[in-house]
PDB file of C-alpha atoms in Angstrom:
ATOM      1  CA  ARG A  52    -138.929 131.246 143.572  1.00  0.00           C
ATOM      2  CA  VAL A  53    -141.383 130.257 140.892  1.00  0.00           C
ATOM      3  CA  SER A  54    -143.834 132.572 139.156  1.00  0.00           C
ATOM      4  CA  SER A  55    -146.447 132.204 136.430  1.00  0.00           C
ATOM      5  CA  ARG A  56    -146.066 135.323 134.300  1.00  0.00           C
ATOM      6  CA  PRO A  57    -147.112 135.280 130.632  1.00  0.00           C
ATOM      7  CA  ARG A  58    -144.676 133.445 128.405  1.00  0.00           C
ATOM      8  CA  SER A  59    -142.237 135.342 126.215  1.00  0.00           C
ATOM      9  CA  PRO A  60    -141.693 134.094 122.639  1.00  0.00           C
ATOM     10  CA  VAL A  61    -138.611 131.906 122.223  1.00  0.00           C
ATOM     11  CA  ALA A  62    -137.039 130.745 118.952  1.00  0.00           C
ATOM     12  CA  TRP A  63    -136.594 126.977 118.789  1.00  0.00           C
ATOM     13  CA  VAL A  64    -133.921 125.266 116.721  1.00  0.00           C
ATOM     14  CA  LEU A  65    -134.648 121.597 117.420  1.00  0.00           C
ATOM     15  CA  SER A  66    -138.420 120.995 117.288  1.00  0.00           C
ATOM     16  CA  ALA A  67    -140.016 118.196 119.265  1.00  0.00           C
ATOM     17  CA  THR A  68    -141.885 115.291 117.766  1.00  0.00           C
ATOM     18  CA  ARG A  69    -142.631 113.671 121.103  1.00  0.00           C
ATOM     19  CA  LYS A  70    -142.223 114.968 124.667  1.00  0.00           C
ATOM     20  CA  ARG A  71    -139.541 113.048 126.539  1.00  0.00           C
ATOM     21  CA  PRO A  72    -138.525 114.433 129.948  1.00  0.00           C
ATOM     22  CA  ASP A  73    -135.144 112.671 129.867  1.00  0.00           C
ATOM     23  CA  MET A  74    -134.155 113.795 126.382  1.00  0.00           C
ATOM     24  CA  ALA A  75    -133.295 117.115 124.750  1.00  0.00           C
ATOM     25  CA  SER A  76    -136.373 116.687 122.561  1.00  0.00           C
ATOM     26  CA  THR A  77    -137.282 120.353 122.742  1.00  0.00           C
ATOM     27  CA  SER A  78    -133.757 121.679 122.766  1.00  0.00           C
ATOM     28  CA  ALA A  79    -132.925 125.285 121.967  1.00  0.00           C
ATOM     29  CA  GLY A  80    -129.549 126.950 121.583  1.00  0.00           C
ATOM     30  CA  VAL A  81    -126.295 125.200 122.396  1.00  0.00           C
ATOM     31  CA  VAL A  82    -125.879 121.493 123.153  1.00  0.00           C
ATOM     32  CA  CYS A  83    -122.786 120.060 124.813  1.00  0.00           C
ATOM     33  CA  PRO A  84    -120.750 116.885 124.158  1.00  0.00           C
ATOM     34  CA  GLY A  85    -122.309 113.828 125.795  1.00  0.00           C
ATOM     35  CA  GLU A  86    -125.790 115.331 125.907  1.00  0.00           C
ATOM     36  CA  PRO A  87    -128.530 112.871 124.791  1.00  0.00           C
ATOM     37  CA  LEU A  88    -130.684 114.263 121.993  1.00  0.00           C
ATOM     38  CA  ARG A  89    -133.067 111.561 120.704  1.00  0.00           C
ATOM     39  CA  PHE A  90    -133.710 107.816 120.855  1.00  0.00           C
ATOM     40  CA  ALA A  91    -131.638 105.923 118.296  1.00  0.00           C
ATOM     41  CA  GLU A  92    -134.539 103.627 117.432  1.00  0.00           C
ATOM     42  CA  GLU A  93    -136.465 106.625 116.069  1.00  0.00           C
ATOM     43  CA  PHE A  94    -133.649 108.860 114.770  1.00  0.00           C
ATOM     44  CA  ARG A  95    -130.370 108.269 112.963  1.00  0.00           C
ATOM     45  CA  SER A  96    -127.042 109.718 114.051  1.00  0.00           C
ATOM     46  CA  GLY A  97    -125.695 112.402 111.724  1.00  0.00           C
ATOM     47  CA  ALA A  98    -122.759 114.806 111.678  1.00  0.00           C
ATOM     48  CA  GLY A  99    -121.597 115.896 115.115  1.00  0.00           C
ATOM     49  CA  THR A 100    -123.372 113.035 116.936  1.00  0.00           C
ATOM     50  CA  TYR A 101    -122.906 109.384 117.830  1.00  0.00           C
ATOM     51  CA  VAL A 102    -124.977 106.577 119.351  1.00  0.00           C
ATOM     52  CA  ARG A 103    -124.528 105.583 123.000  1.00  0.00           C
ATOM     53  CA  ASP A 104    -126.855 103.508 125.190  1.00  0.00           C
ATOM     54  CA  GLN A 105    -129.594 103.605 122.517  1.00  0.00           C
ATOM     55  CA  HIS A 106    -129.481 107.402 122.374  1.00  0.00           C
ATOM     56  CA  VAL A 107    -128.196 109.785 119.723  1.00  0.00           C
ATOM     57  CA  VAL A 108    -125.695 111.903 121.652  1.00  0.00           C
ATOM     58  CA  ALA A 109    -123.969 115.220 120.851  1.00  0.00           C
ATOM     59  CA  ALA A 110    -120.260 114.821 120.083  1.00  0.00           C
ATOM     60  CA  VAL A 111    -119.404 118.535 119.798  1.00  0.00           C
ATOM     61  CA  VAL A 112    -120.572 121.903 121.064  1.00  0.00           C
ATOM     62  CA  GLY A 113    -123.062 123.336 118.604  1.00  0.00           C
ATOM     63  CA  THR A 114    -126.679 123.697 117.563  1.00  0.00           C
ATOM     64  CA  ALA A 115    -128.807 120.556 117.210  1.00  0.00           C
ATOM     65  CA  ARG A 116    -131.202 120.069 114.322  1.00  0.00           C
ATOM     66  CA  VAL A 117    -133.323 117.314 112.760  1.00  0.00           C
ATOM     67  CA  VAL A 118    -132.976 116.649 109.029  1.00  0.00           C
ATOM     68  CA  PRO A 119    -135.558 114.552 107.096  1.00  0.00           C
ATOM     69  CA  ALA A 120    -134.302 111.324 105.548  1.00  0.00           C
ATOM     70  CA  ALA A 121    -133.168 111.604 101.928  1.00  0.00           C
ATOM     71  CA  ALA A 122    -135.763 110.595  99.343  1.00  0.00           C
ATOM     72  CA  ASP A 123    -133.606 107.719  98.090  1.00  0.00           C
ATOM     73  CA  SER A 124    -132.596 106.515 101.567  1.00  0.00           C
ATOM     74  CA  GLY A 125    -133.626 103.023 102.610  1.00  0.00           C
ATOM     75  CA  ASP A 126    -133.772 104.183 106.243  1.00  0.00           C
ATOM     76  CA  ARG A 127    -136.696 106.575 106.664  1.00  0.00           C
ATOM     77  CA  ARG A 128    -135.703 107.745 110.136  1.00  0.00           C
ATOM     78  CA  PRO A 129    -134.926 111.480 110.416  1.00  0.00           C
ATOM     79  CA  VAL A 130    -131.287 112.392 111.039  1.00  0.00           C
ATOM     80  CA  VAL A 131    -130.107 114.283 114.108  1.00  0.00           C
ATOM     81  CA  GLU A 132    -127.113 116.554 113.510  1.00  0.00           C
ATOM     82  CA  VAL A 133    -125.139 119.034 115.582  1.00  0.00           C
ATOM     83  CA  VAL A 134    -123.787 121.988 113.623  1.00  0.00           C
ATOM     84  CA  ARG A 135    -120.467 122.767 115.236  1.00  0.00           C
ATOM     85  CA  HIS A 136    -119.581 126.264 116.404  1.00  0.00           C
ATOM     86  CA  THR A 137    -116.493 127.035 114.340  1.00  0.00           C
ATOM     87  CA  GLU A 138    -113.639 129.425 114.979  1.00  0.00           C
ATOM     88  CA  GLY A 139    -115.184 131.906 112.561  1.00  0.00           C
ATOM     89  CA  ASP A 140    -118.513 131.837 114.390  1.00  0.00           C
ATOM     90  CA  SER A 141    -117.256 132.120 117.939  1.00  0.00           C
ATOM     91  CA  GLY A 142    -113.656 133.291 117.906  1.00  0.00           C
ATOM     92  CA  TYR A 143    -112.393 129.973 119.246  1.00  0.00           C
ATOM     93  CA  ASP A 144    -108.770 129.079 118.621  1.00  0.00           C
ATOM     94  CA  LEU A 145    -108.671 125.347 119.218  1.00  0.00           C
ATOM     95  CA  THR A 146    -105.176 124.901 117.799  1.00  0.00           C
ATOM     96  CA  SER A 147    -103.507 127.228 120.269  1.00  0.00           C
ATOM     97  CA  THR A 148    -105.558 125.799 123.144  1.00  0.00           C
ATOM     98  CA  ARG A 149    -104.325 122.255 122.467  1.00  0.00           C
ATOM     99  CA  ALA A 150    -100.754 123.408 121.810  1.00  0.00           C
ATOM    100  CA  ARG A 151    -100.353 124.689 125.353  1.00  0.00           C
ATOM    101  CA  ALA A 152     -99.866 121.139 126.582  1.00  0.00           C
ATOM    102  CA  GLY A 153     -98.337 119.555 123.507  1.00  0.00           C
ATOM    103  CA  GLY A 154    -101.649 118.185 122.271  1.00  0.00           C
ATOM    104  CA  SER A 155    -103.576 117.940 125.553  1.00  0.00           C
ATOM    105  CA  LEU A 156    -106.487 120.266 126.169  1.00  0.00           C
ATOM    106  CA  ILE A 157    -105.659 122.516 129.122  1.00  0.00           C
ATOM    107  CA  PRO A 158    -107.920 125.438 130.148  1.00  0.00           C
ATOM    108  CA  CYS A 159    -106.291 128.862 130.320  1.00  0.00           C
ATOM    109  CA  VAL A 160    -107.326 132.318 131.524  1.00  0.00           C
ATOM    110  CA  GLY A 161    -109.690 133.919 129.009  1.00  0.00           C
ATOM    111  CA  ASP A 162    -110.965 130.637 127.548  1.00  0.00           C
ATOM    112  CA  GLU A 163    -114.696 130.160 127.112  1.00  0.00           C
ATOM    113  CA  VAL A 164    -116.015 127.019 128.759  1.00  0.00           C
ATOM    114  CA  PHE A 165    -119.213 125.081 129.237  1.00  0.00           C
ATOM    115  CA  ALA A 166    -119.574 123.627 132.714  1.00  0.00           C
ATOM    116  CA  ARG A 167    -122.152 121.500 134.525  1.00  0.00           C
ATOM    117  CA  VAL A 168    -123.131 122.779 137.985  1.00  0.00           C
ATOM    118  CA  THR A 169    -122.516 120.195 140.724  1.00  0.00           C
ATOM    119  CA  ARG A 170    -123.084 122.083 143.988  1.00  0.00           C
ATOM    120  CA  VAL A 171    -124.464 125.444 145.102  1.00  0.00           C
ATOM    121  CA  ASN A 172    -124.112 127.262 148.421  1.00  0.00           C
ATOM    122  CA  PRO A 173    -124.726 130.894 149.465  1.00  0.00           C
ATOM    123  CA  ARG A 174    -121.167 131.975 148.550  1.00  0.00           C
ATOM    124  CA  LEU A 175    -120.400 130.083 145.344  1.00  0.00           C
ATOM    125  CA  CYS A 176    -121.281 127.257 142.994  1.00  0.00           C
ATOM    126  CA  ASN A 177    -119.047 124.392 141.922  1.00  0.00           C
ATOM    127  CA  ALA A 178    -119.056 123.079 138.380  1.00  0.00           C
ATOM    128  CA  GLU A 179    -117.418 120.442 136.211  1.00  0.00           C
ATOM    129  CA  ILE A 180    -115.855 121.878 133.045  1.00  0.00           C
ATOM    130  CA  VAL A 181    -116.935 119.794 130.029  1.00  0.00           C
ATOM    131  CA  THR A 182    -115.688 121.859 127.084  1.00  0.00           C
ATOM    132  CA  VAL A 183    -112.949 124.444 126.514  1.00  0.00           C
ATOM    133  CA  ASN A 184    -113.252 126.743 123.486  1.00  0.00           C
ATOM    134  CA  GLY A 185    -115.703 124.317 121.904  1.00  0.00           C
ATOM    135  CA  ALA A 186    -113.607 121.158 122.383  1.00  0.00           C
ATOM    136  CA  ALA A 187    -114.574 118.408 124.829  1.00  0.00           C
ATOM    137  CA  THR A 188    -112.175 117.919 127.739  1.00  0.00           C
ATOM    138  CA  THR A 189    -110.490 114.559 128.187  1.00  0.00           C
ATOM    139  CA  ASP A 190    -109.426 115.238 131.784  1.00  0.00           C
ATOM    140  CA  ALA A 191    -111.473 116.359 134.780  1.00  0.00           C
ATOM    141  CA  PHE A 192    -111.349 120.109 135.483  1.00  0.00           C
ATOM    142  CA  SER A 193    -113.337 121.870 138.196  1.00  0.00           C
ATOM    143  CA  GLY A 194    -114.610 125.432 138.205  1.00  0.00           C
ATOM    144  CA  VAL A 195    -115.962 127.799 140.846  1.00  0.00           C
ATOM    145  CA  ILE A 196    -118.299 130.753 140.322  1.00  0.00           C
ATOM    146  CA  ARG A 197    -118.230 133.143 143.275  1.00  0.00           C
ATOM    147  CA  THR A 198    -120.998 135.633 144.098  1.00  0.00           C
ATOM    148  CA  GLN A 199    -118.855 138.581 142.965  1.00  0.00           C
ATOM    149  CA  ASP A 200    -118.324 136.918 139.568  1.00  0.00           C
ATOM    150  CA  VAL A 201    -121.972 136.139 138.711  1.00  0.00           C
ATOM    151  CA  ARG A 202    -122.833 139.527 137.194  1.00  0.00           C
ATOM    152  CA  VAL A 203    -121.421 143.020 136.847  1.00  0.00           C
ATOM    153  CA  THR A 204    -123.896 145.008 138.965  1.00  0.00           C
ATOM    154  CA  GLU A 205    -125.460 144.585 142.421  1.00  0.00           C
ATOM    155  CA  THR A 206    -123.084 141.813 143.385  1.00  0.00           C
ATOM    156  CA  ASP A 207    -123.960 142.327 147.061  1.00  0.00           C
ATOM    157  CA  LYS A 208    -127.614 141.382 146.356  1.00  0.00           C
ATOM    158  CA  ILE A 209    -126.961 138.103 144.555  1.00  0.00           C
ATOM    159  CA  ASP A 210    -128.701 134.977 145.821  1.00  0.00           C
ATOM    160  CA  MET A 211    -126.788 132.023 144.379  1.00  0.00           C
ATOM    161  CA  TYR A 212    -129.853 129.797 144.649  1.00  0.00           C
ATOM    162  CA  ASP A 213    -131.667 132.179 142.267  1.00  0.00           C
ATOM    163  CA  CYS A 214    -128.812 131.934 139.756  1.00  0.00           C
ATOM    164  CA  PHE A 215    -127.781 128.278 139.499  1.00  0.00           C
ATOM    165  CA  VAL A 216    -129.100 124.801 140.319  1.00  0.00           C
ATOM    166  CA  PRO A 217    -127.146 121.510 140.257  1.00  0.00           C
ATOM    167  CA  GLY A 218    -127.427 119.973 136.796  1.00  0.00           C
ATOM    168  CA  ASP A 219    -127.538 123.312 134.960  1.00  0.00           C
ATOM    169  CA  VAL A 220    -125.148 123.806 132.039  1.00  0.00           C
ATOM    170  CA  VAL A 221    -123.404 127.177 132.170  1.00  0.00           C
ATOM    171  CA  ARG A 222    -121.442 129.133 129.576  1.00  0.00           C
ATOM    172  CA  ALA A 223    -118.634 131.003 131.354  1.00  0.00           C
ATOM    173  CA  LYS A 224    -115.142 132.432 130.940  1.00  0.00           C
ATOM    174  CA  ILE A 225    -112.067 131.436 132.928  1.00  0.00           C
ATOM    175  CA  LEU A 226    -111.231 134.395 135.139  1.00  0.00           C
ATOM    176  CA  SER A 227    -108.152 133.047 136.903  1.00  0.00           C
ATOM    177  CA  LEU A 228    -106.436 129.817 137.835  1.00  0.00           C
ATOM    178  CA  GLY A 229    -107.908 129.875 141.330  1.00  0.00           C
ATOM    179  CA  ASP A 230    -106.530 127.363 143.796  1.00  0.00           C
ATOM    180  CA  THR A 231    -104.855 124.037 143.107  1.00  0.00           C
ATOM    181  CA  ARG A 232    -108.191 122.277 142.599  1.00  0.00           C
ATOM    182  CA  SER A 233    -110.436 124.666 140.671  1.00  0.00           C
ATOM    183  CA  TYR A 234    -110.503 127.451 138.092  1.00  0.00           C
ATOM    184  CA  TYR A 235    -112.350 130.648 138.935  1.00  0.00           C
ATOM    185  CA  LEU A 236    -115.107 131.222 136.366  1.00  0.00           C
ATOM    186  CA  THR A 237    -117.139 134.325 135.591  1.00  0.00           C
ATOM    187  CA  THR A 238    -120.615 134.778 134.132  1.00  0.00           C
ATOM    188  CA  ALA A 239    -120.466 138.581 134.446  1.00  0.00           C
ATOM    189  CA  ALA A 240    -121.466 139.342 130.858  1.00  0.00           C
ATOM    190  CA  ASN A 241    -124.729 139.089 128.932  1.00  0.00           C
ATOM    191  CA  GLU A 242    -123.591 136.111 126.864  1.00  0.00           C
ATOM    192  CA  TYR A 243    -122.582 134.107 129.951  1.00  0.00           C
ATOM    193  CA  GLY A 244    -124.823 132.207 132.337  1.00  0.00           C
ATOM    194  CA  VAL A 245    -127.169 129.224 132.267  1.00  0.00           C
ATOM    195  CA  VAL A 246    -127.796 127.834 128.773  1.00  0.00           C
ATOM    196  CA  ARG A 247    -129.566 124.601 129.748  1.00  0.00           C
ATOM    197  CA  ALA A 248    -131.702 123.745 132.765  1.00  0.00           C
ATOM    198  CA  LYS A 249    -134.300 121.099 133.506  1.00  0.00           C
ATOM    199  CA  SER A 250    -137.790 121.931 134.692  1.00  0.00           C
ATOM    200  CA  PRO A 251    -138.376 120.865 138.321  1.00  0.00           C
ATOM    201  CA  PHE A 252    -141.990 120.135 137.343  1.00  0.00           C
ATOM    202  CA  THR A 253    -141.617 117.834 134.319  1.00  0.00           C
ATOM    203  CA  GLY A 254    -137.901 117.241 133.778  1.00  0.00           C
ATOM    204  CA  GLU A 255    -138.068 118.915 130.351  1.00  0.00           C
ATOM    205  CA  GLN A 256    -135.438 121.344 129.142  1.00  0.00           C
ATOM    206  CA  MET A 257    -136.566 124.871 130.029  1.00  0.00           C
ATOM    207  CA  VAL A 258    -136.312 127.854 127.704  1.00  0.00           C
ATOM    208  CA  ALA A 259    -135.050 131.357 128.370  1.00  0.00           C
ATOM    209  CA  ALA A 260    -137.891 133.739 129.198  1.00  0.00           C
ATOM    210  CA  SER A 261    -135.796 136.720 130.338  1.00  0.00           C
ATOM    211  CA  TRP A 262    -132.286 137.452 131.581  1.00  0.00           C
ATOM    212  CA  LYS A 263    -133.228 136.138 135.025  1.00  0.00           C
ATOM    213  CA  GLU A 264    -135.899 133.483 134.378  1.00  0.00           C
ATOM    214  CA  MET A 265    -136.346 130.215 132.486  1.00  0.00           C
ATOM    215  CA  GLU A 266    -139.696 128.638 131.682  1.00  0.00           C
ATOM    216  CA  CYS A 267    -141.060 125.098 131.618  1.00  0.00           C
ATOM    217  CA  PRO A 268    -142.558 124.577 128.127  1.00  0.00           C
ATOM    218  CA  SER A 269    -145.424 122.407 129.438  1.00  0.00           C
ATOM    219  CA  THR A 270    -146.520 124.094 132.664  1.00  0.00           C
ATOM    220  CA  LYS A 271    -145.427 127.646 131.737  1.00  0.00           C
ATOM    221  CA  GLN A 272    -144.052 127.979 135.270  1.00  0.00           C
ATOM    222  CA  ARG A 273    -140.880 130.031 135.589  1.00  0.00           C
ATOM    223  CA  CYS A 274    -137.745 129.485 137.651  1.00  0.00           C
ATOM    224  CA  LYS A 275    -135.059 132.018 138.477  1.00  0.00           C
ATOM    225  CA  ARG A 276    -131.624 131.692 136.864  1.00  0.00           C
ATOM    226  CA  LYS A 277    -128.722 133.858 135.685  1.00  0.00           C
ATOM    227  CA  VAL A 278    -129.620 133.272 132.022  1.00  0.00           C
ATOM    228  CA  ALA A 279    -127.120 133.524 129.183  1.00  0.00           C
ATOM    229  CA  LYS A 280    -128.176 135.658 126.251  1.00  0.00           C
ATOM    230  CA  VAL A 281    -128.855 133.545 123.171  1.00  0.00           C
ATOM    231  CA  VAL A 282    -126.063 134.161 120.655  1.00  0.00           C
TER     232      VAL A 282
END
């Protein structure tokens, strides 16, 4: 399920200074809370980030960027920041989301979530919900994406292994409460689908090449996915 078609141009937000397969050094688009961005020995932690295990890590959902050190700064390391996606940018209503449980963050039907894929089989994929409406979850919530909820058209022709791979980060919407253990999620819209995936060849973060393929930036090899439109 890998092809080598010519690469499509992709806009990068966080440019790389050194290739690191285990870091989001060539990150594009959205980053999620807990995602390592750069090594703390080479970069300082700025707004929307913190340092953990010698890495600068994203603290919020948003767009990562590197800012040069100020001219009068004694520390010449560049600063890594994450610009948060605000209510005005995305339509999130964090206040009402938290209020549902008296201050606790509880997912509800219609909420937008980011989830990390944990398992895939021919009928569905399981995922761990990591953010709800842009806020990191404090409790463990599970989600399920069924074949009929992957996309709007040709649902009978969907191969789940061509859409998701364990470790992928997916933007989705909560469709229903599902069973007692999991929420049913849907990616049946252009803006929903895989937003982050690692290359099976180098471990680097891949970039979107089309609505159904992502590309390894080093090898230019492509892998099939249900790709979220960059917003």
